[in-house]
């Protein structure tokens, strides 16, 4: 988890990005040293269209577009 803001003592806020075979998910999480599991406060998933990804360069382009859209959604609404 990449830390981008320290909210309070013992608490950190970061983003989690999951790139799967058919989608990209981006989440904002709060991590507290006293808790075992971070708290997810916002998440967004972008689907990658398989019909647009026939070749490797196409798959990379589709994945980059989904990654950009997911992070843009976090910036604007998260």
JSON list of N, CA, C and O in Angstrom, two decimals, residues 1-61:
[
{"chain": "A", "resi": 1, "resn": "UNK", "atom": "N", "xyz": [0.85, -1.16, 0.00]},
{"chain": "A", "resi": 1, "resn": "UNK", "atom": "CA", "xyz": [0.00, 0.00, 0.00]},
{"chain": "A", "resi": 1, "resn": "UNK", "atom": "C", "xyz": [0.89, 1.23, 0.00]},
{"chain": "A", "resi": 1, "resn": "UNK", "atom": "O", "xyz": [1.76, 1.36, 0.85]},
{"chain": "A", "resi": 2, "resn": "UNK", "atom": "N", "xyz": [0.70, 2.13, -0.92]},
{"chain": "A", "resi": 2, "resn": "UNK", "atom": "CA", "xyz": [1.48, 3.35, -1.02]},
{"chain": "A", "resi": 2, "resn": "UNK", "atom": "C", "xyz": [0.87, 4.41, -0.11]},
{"chain": "A", "resi": 2, "resn": "UNK", "atom": "O", "xyz": [-0.30, 4.75, -0.23]},
{"chain": "A", "resi": 3, "resn": "UNK", "atom": "N", "xyz": [1.64, 4.92, 0.82]},
{"chain": "A", "resi": 3, "resn": "UNK", "atom": "CA", "xyz": [1.14, 5.92, 1.76]},
{"chain": "A", "resi": 3, "resn": "UNK", "atom": "C", "xyz": [1.24, 7.30, 1.13]},
{"chain": "A", "resi": 3, "resn": "UNK", "atom": "O", "xyz": [2.29, 7.68, 0.62]},
{"chain": "A", "resi": 4, "resn": "UNK", "atom": "N", "xyz": [0.14, 8.03, 1.13]},
{"chain": "A", "resi": 4, "resn": "UNK", "atom": "CA", "xyz": [0.19, 9.38, 0.56]},
{"chain": "A", "resi": 4, "resn": "UNK", "atom": "C", "xyz": [-0.26, 10.45, 1.54]},
{"chain": "A", "resi": 4, "resn": "UNK", "atom": "O", "xyz": [-0.20, 11.61, 1.23]},
{"chain": "A", "resi": 5, "resn": "UNK", "atom": "N", "xyz": [-0.72, 10.09, 2.72]},
{"chain": "A", "resi": 5, "resn": "UNK", "atom": "CA", "xyz": [-1.17, 11.08, 3.67]},
{"chain": "A", "resi": 5, "resn": "UNK", "atom": "C", "xyz": [-1.24, 10.44, 5.05]},
{"chain": "A", "resi": 5, "resn": "UNK", "atom": "O", "xyz": [-1.77, 9.35, 5.20]},
{"chain": "A", "resi": 6, "resn": "UNK", "atom": "N", "xyz": [-0.70, 11.10, 6.05]},
{"chain": "A", "resi": 6, "resn": "UNK", "atom": "CA", "xyz": [-0.81, 10.61, 7.42]},
{"chain": "A", "resi": 6, "resn": "UNK", "atom": "C", "xyz": [-1.98, 11.34, 8.07]},
{"chain": "A", "resi": 6, "resn": "UNK", "atom": "O", "xyz": [-1.93, 12.54, 8.28]},
{"chain": "A", "resi": 7, "resn": "UNK", "atom": "N", "xyz": [-3.03, 10.60, 8.37]},
{"chain": "A", "resi": 7, "resn": "UNK", "atom": "CA", "xyz": [-4.27, 11.17, 8.87]},
{"chain": "A", "resi": 7, "resn": "UNK", "atom": "C", "xyz": [-4.17, 11.50, 10.36]},
{"chain": "A", "resi": 7, "resn": "UNK", "atom": "O", "xyz": [-4.59, 12.55, 10.80]},
{"chain": "A", "resi": 8, "resn": "UNK", "atom": "N", "xyz": [-3.69, 10.60, 11.15]},
{"chain": "A", "resi": 8, "resn": "UNK", "atom": "CA", "xyz": [-3.57, 10.78, 12.59]},
{"chain": "A", "resi": 8, "resn": "UNK", "atom": "C", "xyz": [-2.46, 9.87, 13.08]},
{"chain": "A", "resi": 8, "resn": "UNK", "atom": "O", "xyz": [-1.94, 9.05, 12.34]},
{"chain": "A", "resi": 9, "resn": "UNK", "atom": "N", "xyz": [-2.13, 10.02, 14.36]},
{"chain": "A", "resi": 9, "resn": "UNK", "atom": "CA", "xyz": [-1.08, 9.18, 14.93]},
{"chain": "A", "resi": 9, "resn": "UNK", "atom": "C", "xyz": [-1.48, 7.71, 14.79]},
{"chain": "A", "resi": 9, "resn": "UNK", "atom": "O", "xyz": [-2.61, 7.33, 15.09]},
{"chain": "A", "resi": 10, "resn": "UNK", "atom": "N", "xyz": [-0.57, 6.90, 14.33]},
{"chain": "A", "resi": 10, "resn": "UNK", "atom": "CA", "xyz": [-0.76, 5.46, 14.13]},
{"chain": "A", "resi": 10, "resn": "UNK", "atom": "C", "xyz": [-1.71, 5.11, 12.98]},
{"chain": "A", "resi": 10, "resn": "UNK", "atom": "O", "xyz": [-2.06, 3.95, 12.81]},
{"chain": "A", "resi": 11, "resn": "UNK", "atom": "N", "xyz": [-2.18, 6.07, 12.20]},
{"chain": "A", "resi": 11, "resn": "UNK", "atom": "CA", "xyz": [-3.09, 5.80, 11.08]},
{"chain": "A", "resi": 11, "resn": "UNK", "atom": "C", "xyz": [-2.49, 6.36, 9.80]},
{"chain": "A", "resi": 11, "resn": "UNK", "atom": "O", "xyz": [-2.00, 7.48, 9.77]},
{"chain": "A", "resi": 12, "resn": "UNK", "atom": "N", "xyz": [-2.55, 5.54, 8.77]},
{"chain": "A", "resi": 12, "resn": "UNK", "atom": "CA", "xyz": [-2.07, 5.98, 7.45]},
{"chain": "A", "resi": 12, "resn": "UNK", "atom": "C", "xyz": [-3.15, 5.73, 6.42]},
{"chain": "A", "resi": 12, "resn": "UNK", "atom": "O", "xyz": [-3.95, 4.81, 6.54]},
{"chain": "A", "resi": 13, "resn": "UNK", "atom": "N", "xyz": [-3.15, 6.55, 5.39]},
{"chain": "A", "resi": 13, "resn": "UNK", "atom": "CA", "xyz": [-4.09, 6.43, 4.29]},
{"chain": "A", "resi": 13, "resn": "UNK", "atom": "C", "xyz": [-3.30, 6.11, 3.03]},
{"chain": "A", "resi": 13, "resn": "UNK", "atom": "O", "xyz": [-2.23, 6.69, 2.80]},
{"chain": "A", "resi": 14, "resn": "UNK", "atom": "N", "xyz": [-3.79, 5.19, 2.24]},
{"chain": "A", "resi": 14, "resn": "UNK", "atom": "CA", "xyz": [-3.07, 4.80, 1.04]},
{"chain": "A", "resi": 14, "resn": "UNK", "atom": "C", "xyz": [-4.00, 4.26, -0.03]},
{"chain": "A", "resi": 14, "resn": "UNK", "atom": "O", "xyz": [-5.22, 4.19, 0.18]},
{"chain": "A", "resi": 15, "resn": "UNK", "atom": "N", "xyz": [-3.43, 3.91, -1.16]},
{"chain": "A", "resi": 15, "resn": "UNK", "atom": "CA", "xyz": [-4.22, 3.34, -2.24]},
{"chain": "A", "resi": 15, "resn": "UNK", "atom": "C", "xyz": [-3.78, 1.90, -2.50]},
{"chain": "A", "resi": 15, "resn": "UNK", "atom": "O", "xyz": [-2.62, 1.55, -2.32]},
{"chain": "A", "resi": 16, "resn": "UNK", "atom": "N", "xyz": [-4.74, 1.09, -2.90]},
{"chain": "A", "resi": 16, "resn": "UNK", "atom": "CA", "xyz": [-4.49, -0.29, -3.30]},
{"chain": "A", "resi": 16, "resn": "UNK", "atom": "C", "xyz": [-4.98, -0.43, -4.73]},
{"chain": "A", "resi": 16, "resn": "UNK", "atom": "O", "xyz": [-6.14, -0.10, -5.02]},
{"chain": "A", "resi": 17, "resn": "UNK", "atom": "N", "xyz": [-4.12, -0.90, -5.62]},
{"chain": "A", "resi": 17, "resn": "UNK", "atom": "CA", "xyz": [-4.50, -1.10, -7.02]},
{"chain": "A", "resi": 17, "resn": "UNK", "atom": "C", "xyz": [-4.36, -2.57, -7.35]},
{"chain": "A", "resi": 17, "resn": "UNK", "atom": "O", "xyz": [-3.31, -3.16, -7.10]},
{"chain": "A", "resi": 18, "resn": "UNK", "atom": "N", "xyz": [-5.43, -3.16, -7.88]},
{"chain": "A", "resi": 18, "resn": "UNK", "atom": "CA", "xyz": [-5.46, -4.57, -8.24]},
{"chain": "A", "resi": 18, "resn": "UNK", "atom": "C", "xyz": [-5.73, -4.68, -9.74]},
{"chain": "A", "resi": 18, "resn": "UNK", "atom": "O", "xyz": [-6.80, -4.30, -10.20]},
{"chain": "A", "resi": 19, "resn": "UNK", "atom": "N", "xyz": [-4.74, -5.16, -10.48]},
{"chain": "A", "resi": 19, "resn": "UNK", "atom": "CA", "xyz": [-4.90, -5.35, -11.92]},
{"chain": "A", "resi": 19, "resn": "UNK", "atom": "C", "xyz": [-5.14, -6.84, -12.16]},
{"chain": "A", "resi": 19, "resn": "UNK", "atom": "O", "xyz": [-4.25, -7.66, -11.93]},
{"chain": "A", "resi": 20, "resn": "UNK", "atom": "N", "xyz": [-6.35, -7.16, -12.57]},
{"chain": "A", "resi": 20, "resn": "UNK", "atom": "CA", "xyz": [-6.71, -8.55, -12.82]},
{"chain": "A", "resi": 20, "resn": "UNK", "atom": "C", "xyz": [-6.74, -8.84, -14.31]},
{"chain": "A", "resi": 20, "resn": "UNK", "atom": "O", "xyz": [-6.31, -8.04, -15.14]},
{"chain": "A", "resi": 21, "resn": "UNK", "atom": "N", "xyz": [-7.26, -10.00, -14.66]},
{"chain": "A", "resi": 21, "resn": "UNK", "atom": "CA", "xyz": [-7.30, -10.39, -16.07]},
{"chain": "A", "resi": 21, "resn": "UNK", "atom": "C", "xyz": [-8.41, -9.69, -16.83]},
{"chain": "A", "resi": 21, "resn": "UNK", "atom": "O", "xyz": [-8.33, -9.54, -18.05]},
{"chain": "A", "resi": 22, "resn": "UNK", "atom": "N", "xyz": [-9.46, -9.23, -16.13]},
{"chain": "A", "resi": 22, "resn": "UNK", "atom": "CA", "xyz": [-10.58, -8.59, -16.82]},
{"chain": "A", "resi": 22, "resn": "UNK", "atom": "C", "xyz": [-10.98, -7.25, -16.26]},
{"chain": "A", "resi": 22, "resn": "UNK", "atom": "O", "xyz": [-11.92, -6.63, -16.76]},
{"chain": "A", "resi": 23, "resn": "UNK", "atom": "N", "xyz": [-10.28, -6.78, -15.21]},
{"chain": "A", "resi": 23, "resn": "UNK", "atom": "CA", "xyz": [-10.64, -5.49, -14.63]},
{"chain": "A", "resi": 23, "resn": "UNK", "atom": "C", "xyz": [-9.48, -4.92, -13.83]},
{"chain": "A", "resi": 23, "resn": "UNK", "atom": "O", "xyz": [-8.52, -5.61, -13.51]},
{"chain": "A", "resi": 24, "resn": "UNK", "atom": "N", "xyz": [-9.63, -3.64, -13.51]},
{"chain": "A", "resi": 24, "resn": "UNK", "atom": "CA", "xyz": [-8.68, -2.93, -12.64]},
{"chain": "A", "resi": 24, "resn": "UNK", "atom": "C", "xyz": [-9.49, -2.33, -11.50]},
{"chain": "A", "resi": 24, "resn": "UNK", "atom": "O", "xyz": [-10.51, -1.68, -11.74]},
{"chain": "A", "resi": 25, "resn": "UNK", "atom": "N", "xyz": [-9.07, -2.59, -10.27]},
{"chain": "A", "resi": 25, "resn": "UNK", "atom": "CA", "xyz": [-9.73, -2.03, -9.10]},
{"chain": "A", "resi": 25, "resn": "UNK", "atom": "C", "xyz": [-8.77, -1.10, -8.39]},
{"chain": "A", "resi": 25, "resn": "UNK", "atom": "O", "xyz": [-7.57, -1.37, -8.29]},
{"chain": "A", "resi": 26, "resn": "UNK", "atom": "N", "xyz": [-9.29, 0.02, -7.90]},
{"chain": "A", "resi": 26, "resn": "UNK", "atom": "CA", "xyz": [-8.51, 0.97, -7.12]},
{"chain": "A", "resi": 26, "resn": "UNK", "atom": "C", "xyz": [-9.30, 1.31, -5.87]},
{"chain": "A", "resi": 26, "resn": "UNK", "atom": "O", "xyz": [-10.49, 1.57, -5.94]},
{"chain": "A", "resi": 27, "resn": "UNK", "atom": "N", "xyz": [-8.63, 1.27, -4.72]},
{"chain": "A", "resi": 27, "resn": "UNK", "atom": "CA", "xyz": [-9.29, 1.50, -3.44]},
{"chain": "A", "resi": 27, "resn": "UNK", "atom": "C", "xyz": [-8.47, 2.45, -2.58]},
{"chain": "A", "resi": 27, "resn": "UNK", "atom": "O", "xyz": [-7.26, 2.50, -2.68]},
{"chain": "A", "resi": 28, "resn": "UNK", "atom": "N", "xyz": [-9.18, 3.18, -1.71]},
{"chain": "A", "resi": 28, "resn": "UNK", "atom": "CA", "xyz": [-8.54, 4.01, -0.70]},
{"chain": "A", "resi": 28, "resn": "UNK", "atom": "C", "xyz": [-8.71, 3.27, 0.63]},
{"chain": "A", "resi": 28, "resn": "UNK", "atom": "O", "xyz": [-9.82, 2.85, 0.96]},
{"chain": "A", "resi": 29, "resn": "UNK", "atom": "N", "xyz": [-7.62, 3.11, 1.36]},
{"chain": "A", "resi": 29, "resn": "UNK", "atom": "CA", "xyz": [-7.65, 2.35, 2.60]},
{"chain": "A", "resi": 29, "resn": "UNK", "atom": "C", "xyz": [-7.00, 3.12, 3.73]},
{"chain": "A", "resi": 29, "resn": "UNK", "atom": "O", "xyz": [-6.04, 3.86, 3.52]},
{"chain": "A", "resi": 30, "resn": "UNK", "atom": "N", "xyz": [-7.55, 2.93, 4.94]},
{"chain": "A", "resi": 30, "resn": "UNK", "atom": "CA", "xyz": [-6.96, 3.46, 6.16]},
{"chain": "A", "resi": 30, "resn": "UNK", "atom": "C", "xyz": [-6.33, 2.30, 6.91]},
{"chain": "A", "resi": 30, "resn": "UNK", "atom": "O", "xyz": [-6.96, 1.26, 7.10]},
{"chain": "A", "resi": 31, "resn": "UNK", "atom": "N", "xyz": [-5.09, 2.48, 7.32]},
{"chain": "A", "resi": 31, "resn": "UNK", "atom": "CA", "xyz": [-4.37, 1.44, 8.05]},
{"chain": "A", "resi": 31, "resn": "UNK", "atom": "C", "xyz": [-4.00, 1.97, 9.42]},
{"chain": "A", "resi": 31, "resn": "UNK", "atom": "O", "xyz": [-3.37, 3.02, 9.53]},
{"chain": "A", "resi": 32, "resn": "UNK", "atom": "N", "xyz": [-4.39, 1.24, 10.44]},
{"chain": "A", "resi": 32, "resn": "UNK", "atom": "CA", "xyz": [-4.07, 1.61, 11.80]},
{"chain": "A", "resi": 32, "resn": "UNK", "atom": "C", "xyz": [-3.17, 0.53, 12.38]},
{"chain": "A", "resi": 32, "resn": "UNK", "atom": "O", "xyz": [-3.44, -0.66, 12.24]},
{"chain": "A", "resi": 33, "resn": "UNK", "atom": "N", "xyz": [-2.11, 0.93, 13.05]},
{"chain": "A", "resi": 33, "resn": "UNK", "atom": "CA", "xyz": [-1.16, -0.03, 13.62]},
{"chain": "A", "resi": 33, "resn": "UNK", "atom": "C", "xyz": [-1.80, -0.94, 14.66]},
{"chain": "A", "resi": 33, "resn": "UNK", "atom": "O", "xyz": [-1.34, -2.05, 14.89]},
{"chain": "A", "resi": 34, "resn": "UNK", "atom": "N", "xyz": [-2.86, -0.48, 15.28]},
{"chain": "A", "resi": 34, "resn": "UNK", "atom": "CA", "xyz": [-3.50, -1.26, 16.33]},
{"chain": "A", "resi": 34, "resn": "UNK", "atom": "C", "xyz": [-4.49, -2.29, 15.78]},
{"chain": "A", "resi": 34, "resn": "UNK", "atom": "O", "xyz": [-4.98, -3.13, 16.52]},
{"chain": "A", "resi": 35, "resn": "UNK", "atom": "N", "xyz": [-4.81, -2.22, 14.48]},
{"chain": "A", "resi": 35, "resn": "UNK", "atom": "CA", "xyz": [-5.75, -3.14, 13.87]},
{"chain": "A", "resi": 35, "resn": "UNK", "atom": "C", "xyz": [-5.02, -4.07, 12.90]},
{"chain": "A", "resi": 35, "resn": "UNK", "atom": "O", "xyz": [-4.05, -3.67, 12.27]},
{"chain": "A", "resi": 36, "resn": "UNK", "atom": "N", "xyz": [-5.49, -5.30, 12.77]},
{"chain": "A", "resi": 36, "resn": "UNK", "atom": "CA", "xyz": [-4.86, -6.28, 11.89]},
{"chain": "A", "resi": 36, "resn": "UNK", "atom": "C", "xyz": [-5.20, -6.06, 10.42]},
{"chain": "A", "resi": 36, "resn": "UNK", "atom": "O", "xyz": [-4.41, -6.39, 9.55]},
{"chain": "A", "resi": 37, "resn": "UNK", "atom": "N", "xyz": [-6.39, -5.52, 10.15]},
{"chain": "A", "resi": 37, "resn": "UNK", "atom": "CA", "xyz": [-6.88, -5.40, 8.77]},
{"chain": "A", "resi": 37, "resn": "UNK", "atom": "C", "xyz": [-7.15, -3.93, 8.47]},
{"chain": "A", "resi": 37, "resn": "UNK", "atom": "O", "xyz": [-7.79, -3.23, 9.26]},
{"chain": "A", "resi": 38, "resn": "UNK", "atom": "N", "xyz": [-6.70, -3.43, 7.30]},
{"chain": "A", "resi": 38, "resn": "UNK", "atom": "CA", "xyz": [-7.00, -2.03, 6.95]},
{"chain": "A", "resi": 38, "resn": "UNK", "atom": "C", "xyz": [-8.49, -1.86, 6.64]},
{"chain": "A", "resi": 38, "resn": "UNK", "atom": "O", "xyz": [-9.17, -2.80, 6.25]},
{"chain": "A", "resi": 39, "resn": "UNK", "atom": "N", "xyz": [-8.97, -0.64, 6.79]},
{"chain": "A", "resi": 39, "resn": "UNK", "atom": "CA", "xyz": [-10.36, -0.31, 6.50]},
{"chain": "A", "resi": 39, "resn": "UNK", "atom": "C", "xyz": [-10.44, 0.29, 5.10]},
{"chain": "A", "resi": 39, "resn": "UNK", "atom": "O", "xyz": [-9.77, 1.29, 4.81]},
{"chain": "A", "resi": 40, "resn": "UNK", "atom": "N", "xyz": [-11.23, -0.30, 4.21]},
{"chain": "A", "resi": 40, "resn": "UNK", "atom": "CA", "xyz": [-11.43, 0.22, 2.86]},
{"chain": "A", "resi": 40, "resn": "UNK", "atom": "C", "xyz": [-12.53, 1.27, 2.93]},
{"chain": "A", "resi": 40, "resn": "UNK", "atom": "O", "xyz": [-13.66, 0.97, 3.34]},
{"chain": "A", "resi": 41, "resn": "UNK", "atom": "N", "xyz": [-12.20, 2.51, 2.54]},
{"chain": "A", "resi": 41, "resn": "UNK", "atom": "CA", "xyz": [-13.20, 3.58, 2.65]},
{"chain": "A", "resi": 41, "resn": "UNK", "atom": "C", "xyz": [-13.82, 3.95, 1.30]},
{"chain": "A", "resi": 41, "resn": "UNK", "atom": "O", "xyz": [-14.86, 4.57, 1.25]},
{"chain": "A", "resi": 42, "resn": "UNK", "atom": "N", "xyz": [-13.17, 3.57, 0.19]},
{"chain": "A", "resi": 42, "resn": "UNK", "atom": "CA", "xyz": [-13.73, 3.83, -1.13]},
{"chain": "A", "resi": 42, "resn": "UNK", "atom": "C", "xyz": [-13.08, 2.86, -2.12]},
{"chain": "A", "resi": 42, "resn": "UNK", "atom": "O", "xyz": [-11.88, 2.59, -2.03]},
{"chain": "A", "resi": 43, "resn": "UNK", "atom": "N", "xyz": [-13.87, 2.35, -3.05]},
{"chain": "A", "resi": 43, "resn": "UNK", "atom": "CA", "xyz": [-13.33, 1.46, -4.07]},
{"chain": "A", "resi": 43, "resn": "UNK", "atom": "C", "xyz": [-14.06, 1.66, -5.40]},
{"chain": "A", "resi": 43, "resn": "UNK", "atom": "O", "xyz": [-15.22, 2.04, -5.41]},
{"chain": "A", "resi": 44, "resn": "UNK", "atom": "N", "xyz": [-13.34, 1.42, -6.47]},
{"chain": "A", "resi": 44, "resn": "UNK", "atom": "CA", "xyz": [-13.92, 1.53, -7.82]},
{"chain": "A", "resi": 44, "resn": "UNK", "atom": "C", "xyz": [-13.26, 0.48, -8.71]},
{"chain": "A", "resi": 44, "resn": "UNK", "atom": "O", "xyz": [-12.06, 0.25, -8.64]},
{"chain": "A", "resi": 45, "resn": "UNK", "atom": "N", "xyz": [-14.06, -0.17, -9.56]},
{"chain": "A", "resi": 45, "resn": "UNK", "atom": "CA", "xyz": [-13.56, -1.18, -10.48]},
{"chain": "A", "resi": 45, "resn": "UNK", "atom": "C", "xyz": [-13.91, -0.79, -11.92]},
{"chain": "A", "resi": 45, "resn": "UNK", "atom": "O", "xyz": [-15.03, -0.41, -12.22]},
{"chain": "A", "resi": 46, "resn": "UNK", "atom": "N", "xyz": [-12.92, -0.87, -12.79]},
{"chain": "A", "resi": 46, "resn": "UNK", "atom": "CA", "xyz": [-13.08, -0.61, -14.23]},
{"chain": "A", "resi": 46, "resn": "UNK", "atom": "C", "xyz": [-12.90, -1.92, -14.98]},
{"chain": "A", "resi": 46, "resn": "UNK", "atom": "O", "xyz": [-11.89, -2.60, -14.80]},
{"chain": "A", "resi": 47, "resn": "UNK", "atom": "N", "xyz": [-13.85, -2.27, -15.81]},
{"chain": "A", "resi": 47, "resn": "UNK", "atom": "CA", "xyz": [-13.75, -3.49, -16.62]},
{"chain": "A", "resi": 47, "resn": "UNK", "atom": "C", "xyz": [-12.88, -3.24, -17.85]},
{"chain": "A", "resi": 47, "resn": "UNK", "atom": "O", "xyz": [-12.88, -2.15, -18.41]},
{"chain": "A", "resi": 48, "resn": "UNK", "atom": "N", "xyz": [-12.17, -4.29, -18.26]},
{"chain": "A", "resi": 48, "resn": "UNK", "atom": "CA", "xyz": [-11.38, -4.25, -19.49]},
{"chain": "A", "resi": 48, "resn": "UNK", "atom": "C", "xyz": [-12.09, -5.11, -20.51]},
{"chain": "A", "resi": 48, "resn": "UNK", "atom": "O", "xyz": [-12.36, -6.29, -20.25]},
{"chain": "A", "resi": 49, "resn": "UNK", "atom": "N", "xyz": [-12.40, -4.54, -21.64]},
{"chain": "A", "resi": 49, "resn": "UNK", "atom": "CA", "xyz": [-13.14, -5.26, -22.68]},
{"chain": "A", "resi": 49, "resn": "UNK", "atom": "C", "xyz": [-12.23, -6.25, -23.41]},
{"chain": "A", "resi": 49, "resn": "UNK", "atom": "O", "xyz": [-11.24, -5.85, -24.01]},
{"chain": "A", "resi": 50, "resn": "UNK", "atom": "N", "xyz": [-12.59, -7.55, -23.39]},
{"chain": "A", "resi": 50, "resn": "UNK", "atom": "CA", "xyz": [-11.74, -8.54, -24.07]},
{"chain": "A", "resi": 50, "resn": "UNK", "atom": "C", "xyz": [-11.79, -8.42, -25.60]},
{"chain": "A", "resi": 50, "resn": "UNK", "atom": "O", "xyz": [-10.84, -8.79, -26.28]},
{"chain": "A", "resi": 51, "resn": "UNK", "atom": "N", "xyz": [-12.87, -7.87, -26.14]},
{"chain": "A", "resi": 51, "resn": "UNK", "atom": "CA", "xyz": [-12.97, -7.75, -27.59]},
{"chain": "A", "resi": 51, "resn": "UNK", "atom": "C", "xyz": [-12.02, -6.70, -28.14]},
{"chain": "A", "resi": 51, "resn": "UNK", "atom": "O", "xyz": [-11.66, -6.75, -29.31]},
{"chain": "A", "resi": 52, "resn": "UNK", "atom": "N", "xyz": [-11.58, -5.75, -27.31]},
{"chain": "A", "resi": 52, "resn": "UNK", "atom": "CA", "xyz": [-10.64, -4.72, -27.74]},
{"chain": "A", "resi": 52, "resn": "UNK", "atom": "C", "xyz": [-9.19, -5.13, -27.54]},
{"chain": "A", "resi": 52, "resn": "UNK", "atom": "O", "xyz": [-8.29, -4.36, -27.84]},
{"chain": "A", "resi": 53, "resn": "UNK", "atom": "N", "xyz": [-8.95, -6.33, -27.01]},
{"chain": "A", "resi": 53, "resn": "UNK", "atom": "CA", "xyz": [-7.60, -6.74, -26.65]},
{"chain": "A", "resi": 53, "resn": "UNK", "atom": "C", "xyz": [-7.19, -8.01, -27.41]},
{"chain": "A", "resi": 53, "resn": "UNK", "atom": "O", "xyz": [-6.98, -9.06, -26.82]},
{"chain": "A", "resi": 54, "resn": "UNK", "atom": "N", "xyz": [-7.08, -7.91, -28.72]},
{"chain": "A", "resi": 54, "resn": "UNK", "atom": "CA", "xyz": [-6.73, -9.08, -29.54]},
{"chain": "A", "resi": 54, "resn": "UNK", "atom": "C", "xyz": [-5.23, -9.38, -29.48]},
{"chain": "A", "resi": 54, "resn": "UNK", "atom": "O", "xyz": [-4.84, -10.54, -29.45]},
{"chain": "A", "resi": 55, "resn": "UNK", "atom": "N", "xyz": [-4.40, -8.37, -29.46]},
{"chain": "A", "resi": 55, "resn": "UNK", "atom": "CA", "xyz": [-2.95, -8.56, -29.46]},
{"chain": "A", "resi": 55, "resn": "UNK", "atom": "C", "xyz": [-2.37, -8.02, -28.15]},
{"chain": "A", "resi": 55, "resn": "UNK", "atom": "O", "xyz": [-3.05, -7.33, -27.39]},
{"chain": "A", "resi": 56, "resn": "UNK", "atom": "N", "xyz": [-1.12, -8.32, -27.89]},
{"chain": "A", "resi": 56, "resn": "UNK", "atom": "CA", "xyz": [-0.47, -7.85, -26.66]},
{"chain": "A", "resi": 56, "resn": "UNK", "atom": "C", "xyz": [-0.45, -6.33, -26.56]},
{"chain": "A", "resi": 56, "resn": "UNK", "atom": "O", "xyz": [-0.80, -5.78, -25.51]},
{"chain": "A", "resi": 57, "resn": "UNK", "atom": "N", "xyz": [-0.08, -5.59, -27.62]},
{"chain": "A", "resi": 57, "resn": "UNK", "atom": "CA", "xyz": [-0.15, -4.13, -27.51]},
{"chain": "A", "resi": 57, "resn": "UNK", "atom": "C", "xyz": [-1.56, -3.61, -27.23]},
{"chain": "A", "resi": 57, "resn": "UNK", "atom": "O", "xyz": [-1.74, -2.65, -26.48]},
{"chain": "A", "resi": 58, "resn": "UNK", "atom": "N", "xyz": [-2.58, -4.29, -27.79]},
{"chain": "A", "resi": 58, "resn": "UNK", "atom": "CA", "xyz": [-3.96, -3.90, -27.51]},
{"chain": "A", "resi": 58, "resn": "UNK", "atom": "C", "xyz": [-4.32, -4.16, -26.05]},
{"chain": "A", "resi": 58, "resn": "UNK", "atom": "O", "xyz": [-5.00, -3.35, -25.42]},
{"chain": "A", "resi": 59, "resn": "UNK", "atom": "N", "xyz": [-3.88, -5.29, -25.50]},
{"chain": "A", "resi": 59, "resn": "UNK", "atom": "CA", "xyz": [-4.15, -5.60, -24.09]},
{"chain": "A", "resi": 59, "resn": "UNK", "atom": "C", "xyz": [-3.51, -4.58, -23.17]},
{"chain": "A", "resi": 59, "resn": "UNK", "atom": "O", "xyz": [-4.09, -4.17, -22.17]},
{"chain": "A", "resi": 60, "resn": "UNK", "atom": "N", "xyz": [-2.29, -4.17, -23.50]},
{"chain": "A", "resi": 60, "resn": "UNK", "atom": "CA", "xyz": [-1.60, -3.16, -22.69]},
{"chain": "A", "resi": 60, "resn": "UNK", "atom": "C", "xyz": [-2.33, -1.83, -22.77]},
{"chain": "A", "resi": 60, "resn": "UNK", "atom": "O", "xyz": [-2.52, -1.15, -21.74]},
{"chain": "A", "resi": 61, "resn": "UNK", "atom": "N", "xyz": [-2.78, -1.46, -23.95]},
{"chain": "A", "resi": 61, "resn": "UNK", "atom": "CA", "xyz": [-3.53, -0.20, -24.13]},
{"chain": "A", "resi": 61, "resn": "UNK", "atom": "C", "xyz": [-4.83, -0.22, -23.34]},
{"chain": "A", "resi": 61, "resn": "UNK", "atom": "O", "xyz": [-5.17, 0.73, -22.63]}
]
